[in-house]
Coordinates of C-alpha atoms in Angstrom, one line a residue:
Chain A
M1 CA -65.8 95.6 -39.6
I2 CA -67.5 92.3 -40.2
N3 CA -64.5 91.1 -42.2
R4 CA -62.2 91.9 -39.3
F5 CA -64.5 90.0 -37.0
K6 CA -64.5 87.1 -39.3
L7 CA -60.8 87.2 -39.6
L8 CA -60.5 87.3 -35.8
V9 CA -62.8 84.4 -35.3
T10 CA -61.1 82.4 -38.0
A11 CA -57.7 83.1 -36.5
S12 CA -59.0 82.1 -33.1
L13 CA -60.4 78.9 -34.4
L14 CA -57.2 78.1 -36.2
L15 CA -55.3 78.9 -33.1
F16 CA -57.5 76.7 -31.0
I17 CA -57.2 73.8 -33.5
S18 CA -53.4 74.0 -33.7
L19 CA -52.8 74.2 -29.9
P20 CA -52.6 70.4 -29.4
V21 CA -50.2 70.1 -32.4
I22 CA -48.0 72.8 -30.9
S23 CA -48.0 71.2 -27.5
Q24 CA -47.4 67.8 -29.0
D25 CA -44.3 69.1 -30.7
T26 CA -43.1 70.4 -27.3
E27 CA -43.8 67.1 -25.8
E28 CA -41.9 65.2 -28.5
K29 CA -38.9 67.3 -27.8
E30 CA -39.1 66.5 -24.0
E31 CA -39.5 62.7 -24.0
P32 CA -38.0 61.1 -20.9
K33 CA -34.6 59.3 -21.1
P34 CA -34.9 55.6 -21.8
Q35 CA -34.4 53.4 -18.7
K36 CA -31.4 51.1 -18.3
I37 CA -32.4 47.4 -18.3
E38 CA -30.2 45.4 -15.9
L39 CA -28.8 42.1 -17.2
Y40 CA -29.6 40.3 -13.9
S41 CA -31.6 41.0 -10.9
L42 CA -32.4 39.5 -7.5
G43 CA -33.6 35.9 -8.0
D44 CA -31.6 35.1 -11.1
Q45 CA -29.4 32.0 -10.7
T46 CA -26.7 30.2 -12.5
I47 CA -25.2 26.8 -12.5
T48 CA -21.7 26.5 -13.8
I49 CA -19.5 23.6 -14.6
N50 CA -15.7 24.0 -14.9
A51 CA -13.0 21.7 -16.0
G52 CA -9.3 22.2 -16.7
I53 CA -5.8 21.9 -15.5
F54 CA -4.3 22.2 -12.0
I55 CA -0.8 23.8 -11.6
P56 CA 1.0 23.2 -8.3
L57 CA 3.2 26.3 -7.7
F58 CA 5.1 26.1 -4.4
Y59 CA 4.8 25.4 -0.7
Q60 CA 5.5 28.0 1.9
D61 CA 6.8 27.0 5.3
P62 CA 5.4 29.6 7.8
T63 CA 8.0 28.9 10.4
P64 CA 11.2 28.1 8.5
D65 CA 14.2 27.0 10.7
N66 CA 16.9 27.8 8.2
G67 CA 17.1 28.7 4.6
S68 CA 14.2 29.5 2.3
A69 CA 10.6 29.3 3.3
Y70 CA 9.6 28.3 -0.2
S71 CA 10.0 24.9 -1.8
S72 CA 8.9 23.0 -4.8
T73 CA 5.7 21.0 -4.7
N74 CA 7.4 17.9 -6.2
S75 CA 4.2 17.4 -8.1
S76 CA 3.1 17.2 -11.7
V77 CA 0.5 19.4 -13.4
G78 CA -2.9 17.7 -12.8
G79 CA -6.6 18.2 -13.5
S80 CA -9.3 20.2 -11.8
G81 CA -13.1 20.4 -12.0
S82 CA -16.0 21.9 -10.1
L83 CA -19.7 22.6 -10.0
A84 CA -21.0 26.0 -8.8
Y85 CA -24.3 27.4 -8.0
D86 CA -24.8 31.2 -7.7
A87 CA -27.7 33.5 -7.0
F88 CA -27.7 37.2 -8.0
L89 CA -28.4 39.7 -5.3
T90 CA -28.1 42.6 -7.7
S91 CA -27.1 42.8 -11.3
N92 CA -23.5 42.7 -10.3
I93 CA -23.3 40.9 -7.0
K94 CA -23.9 37.2 -6.6
V95 CA -23.3 34.7 -3.9
G96 CA -23.0 30.9 -4.2
L97 CA -21.5 27.6 -3.4
E98 CA -18.8 25.6 -5.2
V99 CA -17.8 22.0 -4.9
G100 CA -14.8 20.7 -6.7
G101 CA -11.9 18.4 -7.0
M102 CA -8.4 18.1 -8.3
F103 CA -5.7 15.5 -8.7
A104 CA -2.0 15.6 -9.4
M105 CA 0.9 13.2 -9.1
S106 CA 3.8 13.1 -6.7
I107 CA 7.4 12.6 -7.8
N108 CA 6.9 8.9 -7.6
D109 CA 3.6 9.0 -9.6
N110 CA 1.4 8.5 -6.6
P111 CA -1.8 10.5 -6.9
Y112 CA -3.0 13.0 -4.4
F113 CA -6.4 14.7 -4.3
M114 CA -8.1 17.8 -2.9
F115 CA -11.8 18.4 -2.7
P116 CA -12.7 22.0 -1.9
I117 CA -16.1 23.1 -0.7
T118 CA -16.3 26.9 -0.8
A119 CA -18.8 29.7 -0.4
K120 CA -18.3 32.4 -3.1
F121 CA -18.8 36.1 -3.2
T122 CA -18.7 37.5 -6.7
Y123 CA -18.7 41.0 -8.3
E124 CA -19.5 40.8 -12.0
F125 CA -18.7 43.4 -14.5
H126 CA -20.7 43.4 -17.7
F127 CA -19.5 44.7 -21.1
G128 CA -22.2 44.1 -23.7
Q129 CA -22.1 40.5 -24.4
F130 CA -19.3 39.8 -22.1
S131 CA -19.0 39.4 -18.3
L132 CA -16.0 39.6 -16.1
P133 CA -16.6 38.2 -12.6
L134 CA -14.2 38.7 -9.8
Y135 CA -14.7 36.4 -6.8
L136 CA -13.4 35.1 -3.6
G137 CA -14.2 31.6 -2.4
T138 CA -13.6 30.5 1.2
G139 CA -14.3 27.2 2.8
V140 CA -12.8 23.8 3.6
N141 CA -10.4 21.7 1.6
I142 CA -10.2 17.9 2.0
I143 CA -6.7 16.7 1.1
T144 CA -5.9 13.0 0.6
Y145 CA -2.7 11.2 -0.2
G146 CA -2.5 7.5 0.2
D147 CA -4.0 6.6 3.6
D148 CA -3.7 10.2 4.9
T149 CA -6.5 12.7 4.9
N150 CA -6.5 16.2 6.2
V151 CA -9.3 18.8 6.3
Q152 CA -8.1 22.4 6.2
F153 CA -9.1 25.9 5.5
L154 CA -9.0 27.3 1.9
L155 CA -9.1 30.6 0.1
K156 CA -9.7 30.8 -3.6
P157 CA -9.6 34.2 -5.3
G158 CA -10.3 34.1 -9.0
V159 CA -11.3 35.9 -12.2
S160 CA -13.4 34.7 -15.1
F161 CA -14.3 35.9 -18.5
Y162 CA -17.6 34.9 -20.1
W163 CA -19.3 35.3 -23.5
N164 CA -23.0 35.4 -23.1
F165 CA -24.1 33.2 -25.9
N166 CA -27.8 33.7 -25.3
S167 CA -30.1 34.4 -22.4
S168 CA -29.6 30.9 -21.0
W169 CA -25.9 30.0 -21.7
S170 CA -22.6 31.6 -21.2
F171 CA -19.2 30.2 -22.0
G172 CA -15.8 31.2 -20.8
A173 CA -12.7 30.5 -18.8
N174 CA -11.5 30.9 -15.2
L175 CA -8.2 31.5 -13.5
V176 CA -8.3 30.7 -9.8
Y177 CA -5.6 30.9 -7.1
W178 CA -5.6 28.3 -4.3
W179 CA -4.2 29.5 -1.0
A180 CA -4.3 26.3 1.0
P181 CA -2.7 26.2 4.5
E182 CA -2.2 22.9 6.1
V183 CA -1.8 23.1 9.9
I184 CA -0.6 20.1 11.9
P185 CA -1.4 20.7 15.6
A186 CA 0.7 17.8 16.8
D187 CA 3.9 19.3 15.3
H188 CA 3.9 22.7 13.7
S189 CA 7.2 22.0 11.9
Y190 CA 5.0 20.1 9.4
D191 CA 2.8 23.1 8.7
R192 CA 2.8 24.2 5.1
I193 CA 0.9 26.6 2.9
G194 CA 0.1 25.2 -0.5
N195 CA -0.1 27.7 -3.4
F196 CA -1.7 26.4 -6.6
L197 CA -3.3 27.7 -9.7
D198 CA -6.1 26.3 -11.8
F199 CA -7.2 27.3 -15.3
T200 CA -10.5 25.9 -16.4
L201 CA -13.0 26.3 -19.2
S202 CA -16.5 26.9 -18.2
A203 CA -20.1 26.5 -19.3
Q204 CA -22.8 28.5 -17.3
Y205 CA -26.5 28.1 -17.4
H206 CA -28.8 30.9 -16.4
F207 CA -32.2 30.5 -15.0
Chain B
M1 CA -33.9 25.1 7.6
K2 CA -31.8 24.5 10.6
K3 CA -32.3 20.8 10.2
K4 CA -31.1 21.0 6.6
L5 CA -28.0 22.9 7.5
S6 CA -27.1 20.4 10.2
I7 CA -27.5 17.5 7.8
I8 CA -25.0 19.2 5.5
F9 CA -22.5 20.5 8.1
L10 CA -22.6 17.8 10.8
P11 CA -20.8 15.1 8.6
L12 CA -18.3 17.8 7.6
L13 CA -17.6 18.6 11.2
I14 CA -17.1 15.0 12.0
L15 CA -14.8 14.7 9.1
I16 CA -12.8 17.7 10.2
I17 CA -12.5 16.4 13.7
T18 CA -11.5 12.8 12.8
A19 CA -9.6 13.3 9.6
C20 CA -6.2 14.7 10.5
S21 CA -2.9 13.0 9.8
E22 CA -0.1 13.4 12.2
T23 CA 2.3 14.6 9.5
G24 CA 1.4 17.0 6.9
I25 CA 0.5 15.8 3.4
F26 CA 2.1 18.8 1.8
Y27 CA 5.2 18.2 3.9
S28 CA 5.3 14.6 2.8
L29 CA 5.0 15.6 -0.8
E30 CA 7.6 18.3 -0.5
N31 CA 10.1 15.8 1.0
E32 CA 9.3 12.8 -1.1
T33 CA 12.4 11.5 -2.9
V34 CA 12.4 9.5 -6.1
L35 CA 12.2 5.8 -5.4
V36 CA 15.1 4.1 -7.1
D37 CA 14.6 0.9 -9.1
S38 CA 18.2 0.0 -8.4
N39 CA 18.5 -3.4 -9.9
N40 CA 17.4 -5.7 -12.7
L41 CA 14.8 -7.8 -11.0
N42 CA 11.3 -7.5 -12.5
N43 CA 9.1 -5.3 -10.3
K44 CA 6.8 -8.3 -9.8
T45 CA 9.4 -10.9 -9.0
V46 CA 8.2 -13.1 -6.2
F47 CA 10.6 -14.9 -3.8
S48 CA 9.2 -17.5 -1.5
N49 CA 12.3 -17.2 0.6
M50 CA 15.9 -15.8 0.6
V51 CA 19.2 -17.0 2.1
D52 CA 22.3 -15.1 3.0
A53 CA 25.0 -17.3 1.6
D54 CA 28.0 -15.3 2.9
N55 CA 29.3 -14.1 -0.5
Y56 CA 26.0 -13.6 -2.1
Y57 CA 22.2 -13.6 -1.6
I58 CA 20.0 -16.2 -3.2
G59 CA 16.3 -16.0 -3.7
N60 CA 13.8 -18.8 -4.5
G61 CA 11.8 -17.4 -7.3
G62 CA 9.6 -20.5 -7.6
T63 CA 10.5 -21.4 -11.2
A64 CA 14.1 -20.1 -10.9
L65 CA 16.8 -19.4 -8.3
K66 CA 18.2 -15.9 -8.4
Y67 CA 21.5 -14.8 -6.9
R68 CA 23.3 -11.5 -6.4
F69 CA 26.8 -11.1 -5.1
K70 CA 27.7 -8.8 -2.3
V71 CA 30.7 -7.2 -3.9
D72 CA 29.0 -3.8 -4.2
D73 CA 25.6 -2.2 -3.8
I74 CA 24.8 -2.4 -7.5
S75 CA 25.7 -5.9 -8.5
S76 CA 22.8 -7.4 -10.6
W77 CA 20.8 -10.5 -10.1
S78 CA 21.5 -13.6 -12.2
T79 CA 19.8 -17.0 -12.6
L80 CA 21.4 -20.1 -11.0
A81 CA 21.2 -23.3 -12.9
T82 CA 18.9 -25.9 -11.4
P83 CA 18.4 -29.6 -11.8
D84 CA 16.0 -29.5 -14.7
D85 CA 16.6 -32.7 -16.6
S86 CA 13.7 -34.8 -15.2
Y87 CA 11.3 -32.0 -15.0
A88 CA 8.5 -30.6 -17.1
S89 CA 8.5 -27.0 -18.1
D90 CA 6.2 -26.0 -15.2
D91 CA 8.7 -27.2 -12.5
I92 CA 8.8 -25.2 -9.3
N93 CA 11.2 -25.0 -6.4
N94 CA 9.0 -25.8 -3.4
S95 CA 11.6 -24.9 -0.8
M96 CA 15.2 -23.9 -0.4
V97 CA 17.6 -24.0 2.6
M98 CA 21.3 -23.7 3.3
V99 CA 22.7 -26.4 5.6
G100 CA 26.4 -25.8 6.3
D101 CA 28.0 -24.9 3.0
D102 CA 25.5 -26.8 0.9
L103 CA 22.3 -25.5 -0.7
Y104 CA 19.3 -27.8 -0.7
I105 CA 16.1 -27.4 -2.8
S106 CA 13.0 -29.5 -3.3
R107 CA 11.3 -29.4 -6.7
S108 CA 8.2 -30.8 -8.4
S109 CA 6.5 -30.7 -11.7
Y110 CA 3.4 -32.1 -13.4
D111 CA 3.3 -32.6 -17.2
G112 CA -0.2 -33.9 -17.4
S113 CA 0.7 -37.5 -16.9
N114 CA 3.6 -37.7 -14.5
V115 CA 4.4 -36.0 -11.2
V116 CA 8.1 -35.6 -10.6
S117 CA 9.5 -34.5 -7.2
G118 CA 12.7 -34.6 -5.4
I119 CA 15.4 -33.1 -3.2
Y120 CA 18.7 -31.9 -4.5
R121 CA 22.0 -30.6 -3.1
L122 CA 24.5 -28.1 -4.6
P123 CA 27.7 -28.9 -2.7
N124 CA 29.8 -26.0 -1.5
A125 CA 27.3 -23.4 -2.7
K126 CA 28.3 -21.1 0.1
T127 CA 31.8 -20.8 -1.3
L128 CA 30.7 -19.8 -4.8
T129 CA 32.5 -16.7 -6.2
T130 CA 31.9 -14.4 -9.1
S131 CA 34.6 -16.4 -11.0
N132 CA 33.1 -19.9 -10.6
V133 CA 29.4 -19.4 -10.3
T134 CA 29.0 -19.6 -14.0
N135 CA 30.4 -23.1 -13.9
V136 CA 27.3 -24.3 -12.0
T137 CA 25.1 -26.3 -14.4
S138 CA 22.2 -28.7 -14.0
A139 CA 24.7 -31.5 -13.6
S140 CA 26.3 -29.8 -10.6
W141 CA 23.3 -30.7 -8.4
Q142 CA 23.4 -34.1 -6.5
T143 CA 20.1 -36.0 -6.3
I144 CA 19.1 -36.9 -2.7
V145 CA 15.8 -38.4 -3.7
E146 CA 13.7 -38.3 -6.8
D147 CA 10.3 -39.7 -7.3
E148 CA 8.3 -40.0 -10.5
V149 CA 4.8 -41.1 -10.3
E150 CA 2.9 -42.1 -13.4
K151 CA -0.7 -41.5 -13.7
S152 CA -2.8 -44.6 -13.8
A153 CA -5.9 -44.7 -15.9
S154 CA -7.8 -46.8 -13.5
N155 CA -6.5 -46.1 -10.0
P156 CA -5.7 -43.0 -8.0
Y157 CA -2.1 -42.7 -7.1
D158 CA 0.0 -40.9 -4.5
Y159 CA 2.7 -38.4 -5.2
K160 CA 5.1 -36.8 -2.8
I161 CA 6.1 -33.2 -2.2
Y162 CA 9.0 -32.4 0.0
K163 CA 9.2 -29.3 2.3
L164 CA 12.6 -28.5 3.6
H165 CA 13.4 -26.6 6.8
N166 CA 16.8 -25.7 8.3
A167 CA 17.4 -25.0 11.9
Q168 CA 20.5 -24.8 14.0
A169 CA 20.6 -25.4 17.7
A170 CA 23.6 -25.7 19.9
T171 CA 26.1 -27.6 17.8
L172 CA 23.7 -29.2 15.4
N173 CA 22.9 -27.7 12.0
C174 CA 20.0 -29.8 10.9
L175 CA 18.0 -30.4 7.7
F176 CA 14.3 -31.3 8.4
I177 CA 12.4 -33.0 5.6
N178 CA 8.6 -33.0 5.8
R179 CA 7.5 -35.6 3.2
L180 CA 3.9 -34.9 2.2
T181 CA 2.1 -37.6 0.3
Y182 CA -0.9 -36.5 -1.7
D183 CA -3.7 -38.7 -3.0
M184 CA -4.5 -37.4 -6.4
A185 CA -7.8 -39.2 -6.5
N186 CA -9.6 -36.5 -8.3
S187 CA -7.2 -34.1 -9.9
Y188 CA -3.8 -32.5 -9.5
S189 CA -5.4 -29.3 -8.5
T190 CA -7.5 -30.8 -5.6
P191 CA -5.2 -33.3 -3.9
S192 CA -5.8 -34.6 -0.4
L193 CA -3.0 -35.1 2.1
S194 CA -2.8 -38.8 2.8
N195 CA 0.4 -38.9 4.8
S196 CA 2.9 -36.6 6.4
T197 CA 6.2 -37.7 7.9
L198 CA 9.1 -35.6 9.3
Y199 CA 12.7 -36.6 9.2
V200 CA 15.7 -34.8 10.6
T201 CA 19.4 -35.2 10.0
D202 CA 22.5 -33.2 10.7
T203 CA 24.4 -35.2 8.1
P204 CA 22.1 -34.9 5.0
T205 CA 24.9 -36.1 2.7
T206 CA 24.4 -39.6 4.2
I207 CA 20.8 -40.0 2.9
S208 CA 20.9 -42.8 0.5
G209 CA 18.9 -45.3 -1.5
N210 CA 16.6 -42.6 -2.9
D211 CA 14.7 -42.7 0.4
V212 CA 14.7 -39.9 3.0
S213 CA 14.1 -42.3 5.8
N214 CA 17.5 -43.8 5.3
N215 CA 20.1 -42.4 7.8
T216 CA 17.6 -39.9 9.2
T217 CA 15.6 -39.8 12.4
E218 CA 11.8 -39.7 12.1
I219 CA 9.9 -37.3 14.3
T220 CA 6.6 -38.9 15.3
L221 CA 4.1 -36.3 14.2
T222 CA 1.2 -38.4 15.2
D223 CA 1.9 -37.3 18.8
Y224 CA 0.5 -33.9 17.8
F225 CA -2.6 -35.1 16.1
D226 CA -4.7 -35.4 19.3
F227 CA -6.4 -32.1 18.6
I228 CA -8.2 -33.9 15.7
K229 CA -11.1 -35.4 17.6
D230 CA -14.2 -37.5 16.8
D231 CA -17.7 -36.5 17.6
E232 CA -17.3 -37.7 21.2
G233 CA -14.2 -35.6 21.7
N234 CA -11.8 -38.5 21.6
P235 CA -8.5 -37.8 19.8
I236 CA -8.2 -39.7 16.6
L237 CA -4.8 -41.1 15.9
D238 CA -5.6 -43.7 13.4
G239 CA -8.3 -42.3 11.2
S240 CA -8.7 -44.5 8.3
D241 CA -12.2 -43.3 7.9
I242 CA -11.2 -39.7 8.4
Q243 CA -10.2 -37.6 5.4
Y244 CA -7.4 -35.6 7.2
I245 CA -5.3 -37.0 10.0
Y246 CA -2.0 -35.8 8.8
V247 CA -0.7 -32.3 9.0
E248 CA 2.0 -30.3 7.3
V249 CA 4.8 -28.8 9.3
D250 CA 4.5 -25.2 8.7
K251 CA 7.7 -23.8 10.0
I252 CA 10.8 -25.0 11.9
T253 CA 13.1 -22.3 13.2
S254 CA 16.3 -22.1 15.1
G255 CA 16.4 -21.5 18.8
N256 CA 19.4 -21.0 21.0
F257 CA 19.1 -24.3 22.7
E258 CA 16.2 -25.9 21.0
Y259 CA 14.0 -25.8 17.8
W260 CA 10.6 -24.4 17.4
M261 CA 8.0 -25.9 15.1
I262 CA 4.4 -24.8 14.3
I263 CA 1.7 -27.1 13.0
N264 CA -1.9 -26.0 12.2
D265 CA -5.2 -27.7 11.5
S266 CA -8.1 -25.9 9.9
T267 CA -8.7 -23.5 12.9
N268 CA -6.0 -24.0 15.6
G269 CA -2.3 -23.8 15.8
R270 CA 0.3 -25.6 17.8
I271 CA 3.8 -24.4 18.9
I272 CA 6.1 -27.4 19.4
K273 CA 9.4 -27.1 21.3
A274 CA 12.2 -29.5 20.7
A275 CA 14.2 -31.1 23.4
N276 CA 17.3 -33.3 23.6
V277 CA 18.8 -31.5 20.6
A278 CA 22.4 -32.5 21.4
D279 CA 21.9 -35.7 19.4
E280 CA 19.9 -35.9 16.2
S281 CA 18.7 -39.3 17.1
T282 CA 17.3 -38.2 20.4
I283 CA 15.5 -35.0 19.4
S284 CA 11.9 -35.0 20.7
F285 CA 9.2 -32.3 20.6
S286 CA 6.7 -31.3 23.2
L287 CA 3.7 -29.0 23.0
S288 CA 4.4 -25.5 24.1
I289 CA 1.0 -23.9 23.4
E290 CA -2.2 -24.6 21.4
T291 CA -3.8 -21.4 20.0
D292 CA -7.2 -20.7 18.7
K293 CA -5.7 -19.0 15.6
I294 CA -3.8 -20.3 12.7
L295 CA -0.1 -19.7 13.2
T296 CA 2.0 -18.3 10.4
D297 CA 5.6 -17.9 11.6
I298 CA 7.8 -18.3 14.6
F299 CA 10.9 -16.4 15.6
E300 CA 13.3 -16.7 18.5
Y301 CA 14.6 -13.3 19.4
D302 CA 16.9 -14.4 22.2
T303 CA 17.3 -17.2 24.6
D304 CA 14.1 -16.3 26.5
T305 CA 12.0 -14.4 24.0
I306 CA 10.0 -16.0 21.2
F307 CA 7.4 -14.5 18.8
A308 CA 4.8 -16.5 16.9
S309 CA 2.6 -14.6 14.5
N310 CA -0.9 -15.6 13.4
S311 CA -3.3 -15.2 10.5
E312 CA -5.5 -12.6 12.3
G313 CA -3.1 -9.7 12.6
S314 CA -1.7 -10.4 16.0
Y315 CA 1.0 -12.5 17.6
Y316 CA 1.9 -14.5 20.7
Y317 CA 5.1 -13.9 22.6
S318 CA 6.9 -15.6 25.4
I319 CA 9.6 -14.1 27.6
N320 CA 10.4 -17.3 29.5
E321 CA 11.5 -19.7 26.7
G322 CA 8.0 -20.9 25.9
S323 CA 6.8 -21.7 29.4
T324 CA 4.0 -19.2 29.1
W325 CA 2.6 -17.2 26.1
T326 CA 0.8 -13.9 25.9
E327 CA -1.1 -12.5 23.0
S328 CA -0.1 -9.1 21.7
T329 CA -2.2 -6.1 23.0
D330 CA -2.3 -4.7 19.4
S331 CA -3.6 -6.4 16.3
K332 CA -3.9 -5.3 12.7
S333 CA -7.3 -6.2 11.2
G334 CA -7.5 -7.6 7.7
V335 CA -4.0 -8.9 7.5
K336 CA -1.9 -11.9 8.5
L337 CA 1.4 -11.3 10.2
N338 CA 4.5 -13.3 9.1
G339 CA 8.1 -12.9 8.4
F340 CA 10.3 -11.6 11.2
A341 CA 13.7 -10.0 11.2
D342 CA 15.9 -8.8 14.0
I343 CA 16.9 -5.2 13.1
G344 CA 18.7 -4.4 16.3
T345 CA 21.7 -3.0 14.4
L346 CA 19.4 -0.6 12.7
A347 CA 17.0 0.2 15.6
S348 CA 18.2 -1.0 19.0
D349 CA 16.0 -3.8 20.6
N350 CA 13.6 -3.7 17.6
I351 CA 12.3 -6.4 15.3
I352 CA 10.0 -6.1 12.3
V353 CA 7.2 -8.4 11.1
G354 CA 5.7 -8.4 7.7
T355 CA 2.0 -8.5 6.7
T356 CA 0.2 -10.4 4.0
A357 CA -3.3 -10.1 2.7
N358 CA -6.2 -11.7 4.5
T359 CA -9.5 -10.0 4.2
S360 CA -7.8 -6.9 2.9
G361 CA -4.5 -6.2 1.2
G362 CA -1.1 -6.3 2.8
T363 CA 0.2 -3.2 4.6
G364 CA 3.9 -3.6 4.5
Y365 CA 5.6 -4.2 7.8
Y366 CA 5.4 -3.2 11.4
Q367 CA 8.1 -2.7 14.0
I368 CA 8.0 -4.1 17.5
D369 CA 10.1 -2.8 20.4
T370 CA 11.1 -6.0 22.3
T371 CA 11.3 -4.0 25.5
D372 CA 7.5 -3.6 25.2
P373 CA 6.7 -6.7 23.2
G374 CA 2.9 -6.6 23.2
V375 CA 2.8 -3.3 21.3
I376 CA 2.9 -2.9 17.5
L377 CA 4.4 0.4 16.4
D378 CA 2.9 2.5 13.7
S379 CA 5.2 2.2 10.7
G380 CA 3.6 5.2 9.1
T381 CA 5.3 7.5 11.6
E382 CA 8.9 8.4 12.3
E383 CA 8.7 7.0 15.8
G384 CA 7.5 3.6 14.5
N385 CA 9.8 3.0 11.5
F386 CA 13.6 2.8 11.4
S387 CA 13.5 3.8 7.7
E388 CA 13.0 7.3 6.3
I389 CA 9.3 7.8 6.6
N390 CA 8.5 9.6 3.4
N391 CA 10.4 7.1 1.4
Y392 CA 8.5 4.2 3.0
N393 CA 5.1 5.8 2.8
S394 CA 5.4 6.7 -0.9
S395 CA 6.7 3.3 -1.9
D396 CA 4.6 0.3 -2.9
L397 CA 6.3 -1.6 -0.1
S398 CA 4.0 0.2 2.4
N399 CA 1.0 -1.6 0.7
A400 CA 2.7 -4.8 0.0
S401 CA 2.2 -8.4 1.1
I402 CA 5.6 -9.3 2.5
A403 CA 6.5 -13.0 2.4
G404 CA 9.7 -12.5 4.5
F405 CA 12.9 -10.7 5.2
C406 CA 16.6 -11.4 4.7
F407 CA 18.9 -9.3 6.8
D408 CA 22.6 -9.1 6.2
D409 CA 23.7 -7.5 9.5
T410 CA 27.3 -7.4 8.4
N411 CA 26.8 -5.2 5.4
L412 CA 23.6 -3.7 6.9
R413 CA 21.4 -4.7 4.0
L414 CA 17.8 -5.6 4.6
F415 CA 15.8 -7.3 1.9
A416 CA 12.0 -7.5 1.9
Y417 CA 10.5 -9.9 -0.6
T418 CA 6.9 -9.4 -1.4
E419 CA 4.1 -11.4 -3.0
N420 CA 2.9 -8.5 -5.2
Y421 CA 5.5 -5.8 -5.5
G422 CA 8.8 -7.5 -6.1
V423 CA 11.9 -7.4 -3.9
W424 CA 13.0 -4.4 -2.0
L425 CA 16.4 -3.5 -0.4
N426 CA 17.0 -1.1 2.5
F427 CA 20.4 0.4 3.1
D428 CA 22.1 3.5 4.3
V429 CA 22.0 6.1 1.4
D430 CA 23.8 8.8 3.4
D431 CA 27.5 8.9 2.6
T432 CA 28.3 10.8 5.8
A433 CA 28.6 9.5 9.4
T434 CA 24.9 9.9 9.9
T435 CA 22.5 7.2 8.6
L436 CA 19.6 7.5 6.3
W437 CA 17.9 4.2 5.7
N438 CA 16.0 4.2 2.4
W439 CA 14.1 1.5 0.5
S440 CA 14.7 0.9 -3.2
Q441 CA 13.3 -1.7 -5.5
E442 CA 15.5 -4.4 -6.7

């Protein structure tokens, strides 16, 4: 009788002692899922510098009288560069401002220039160490050729590809399309829509 | 924040409102045509003047005379032999005129010890052809007058430079010779004018004795020196104690019934009108107007209408044969106007005037509609330029300092010779019945 009692007490004690261990095992098996850490968040900013080539594609006449509405730009391949500031709203969405310039040569080797100032909206995909921003810039384009200057509206959709070197620096390339209408109120037969492409290399600083 | 935004956007708004060309830049680029360098002149060739010599054109390139025959549009420029024997290697043609069939030039050179200057004639220059032009040599030129002044170690000495003008009025085709005597007291590079005399002759072949005053008529220039005054406002005619009392005749041009001459001092200009032009020996000049600007050129458009350009980007015009003058309502800042051409066969009732640098660079040429003579048209627009606008605007000519024009209105070729961008030719490049005037560089 006493032996049974002792056995019961001992078993109870053993059971009592092992209860935390049993529950710990259960807890170990039910650990919560690890949280995803976003690459960027609200307040993160970047400054980007771009430089590369500028490719005049074609002009479009929005009101052609006869014949084709598309014509050669009569221009050489030129150069392009810009400086951009962006701020992240979320890990994937950022807004910013870009100021740039380009030059190319006319058929008689006379230079002409464009200086776009655009606001940018970007959606950025992240793939490990790489980023793929898609963006649309909209703003004004200051066009100069000789003594003439025009200020017009501009749209610049583009795509980039970046390698995130470290937490501060990324390097990559951009491909941007310029949709640049030029409207002449005095005589709309002079209206043209310029279509251009620029391909630039890029260095981006994160802070 | 609002203030910061307005600082950014207000200048941009101003730029948008004010910066708008009347023609599209993309349109201009799209329609720009290749500028042709159509001939063999160096793109920096400078002509001080050009003459249409019936069979050919001749340009005074300073150190050389260049000619080009009219046989076709692509005949090349060649160099005409000049009287070089007496001259040092830095000789220069100071002026060139055609009087009748003969070509006259004045030359000078300085070799460090001697100044040589003179006037020479090439007889029958107007009748030269492609077959006999190569026969012209230095010896073909006849010497009218030649001076050689040797530098003295102890005394200053005078040397002469001749400026030639040609003007035709009524039946007289006259050679005007302005003999300028310089006192080289200090150095060749800083001479002072010590005498200026003007001679005229309609028979320059009779000048003899190595002296331009022989068989010519002297125009008394001292009559026009009264604008040089002493401290009391009295005109000075005999200013032995005054550094400058003589003036250089800047331009003499043909009129239908008279000649026109301009003379400047350091700040003012005078337009002088000739009278009694039927006989060379009785020609006399009278003051038409004194202006408060330096005059650069004078041009008689028709019997009543005369234009006189100035160094401050405007001009004076008269529609009553010089009785009264009016200053243009428009002016072009930073440039001098000079060099006129009547382009009525290219653009009815229009003339053009060139620009040269003043406080800023030259700006090509401007067109004036003589039916509204006070207005300068905008040569950067189709309405203000007889020539194709994209071709003109994309060329260096639109930014050039133009020394003058030579218009062959028989073959419809217009030359513009510049001080910085060579010589340009305008002609119709369209082979059809329509015309398309284009500039190309010679």
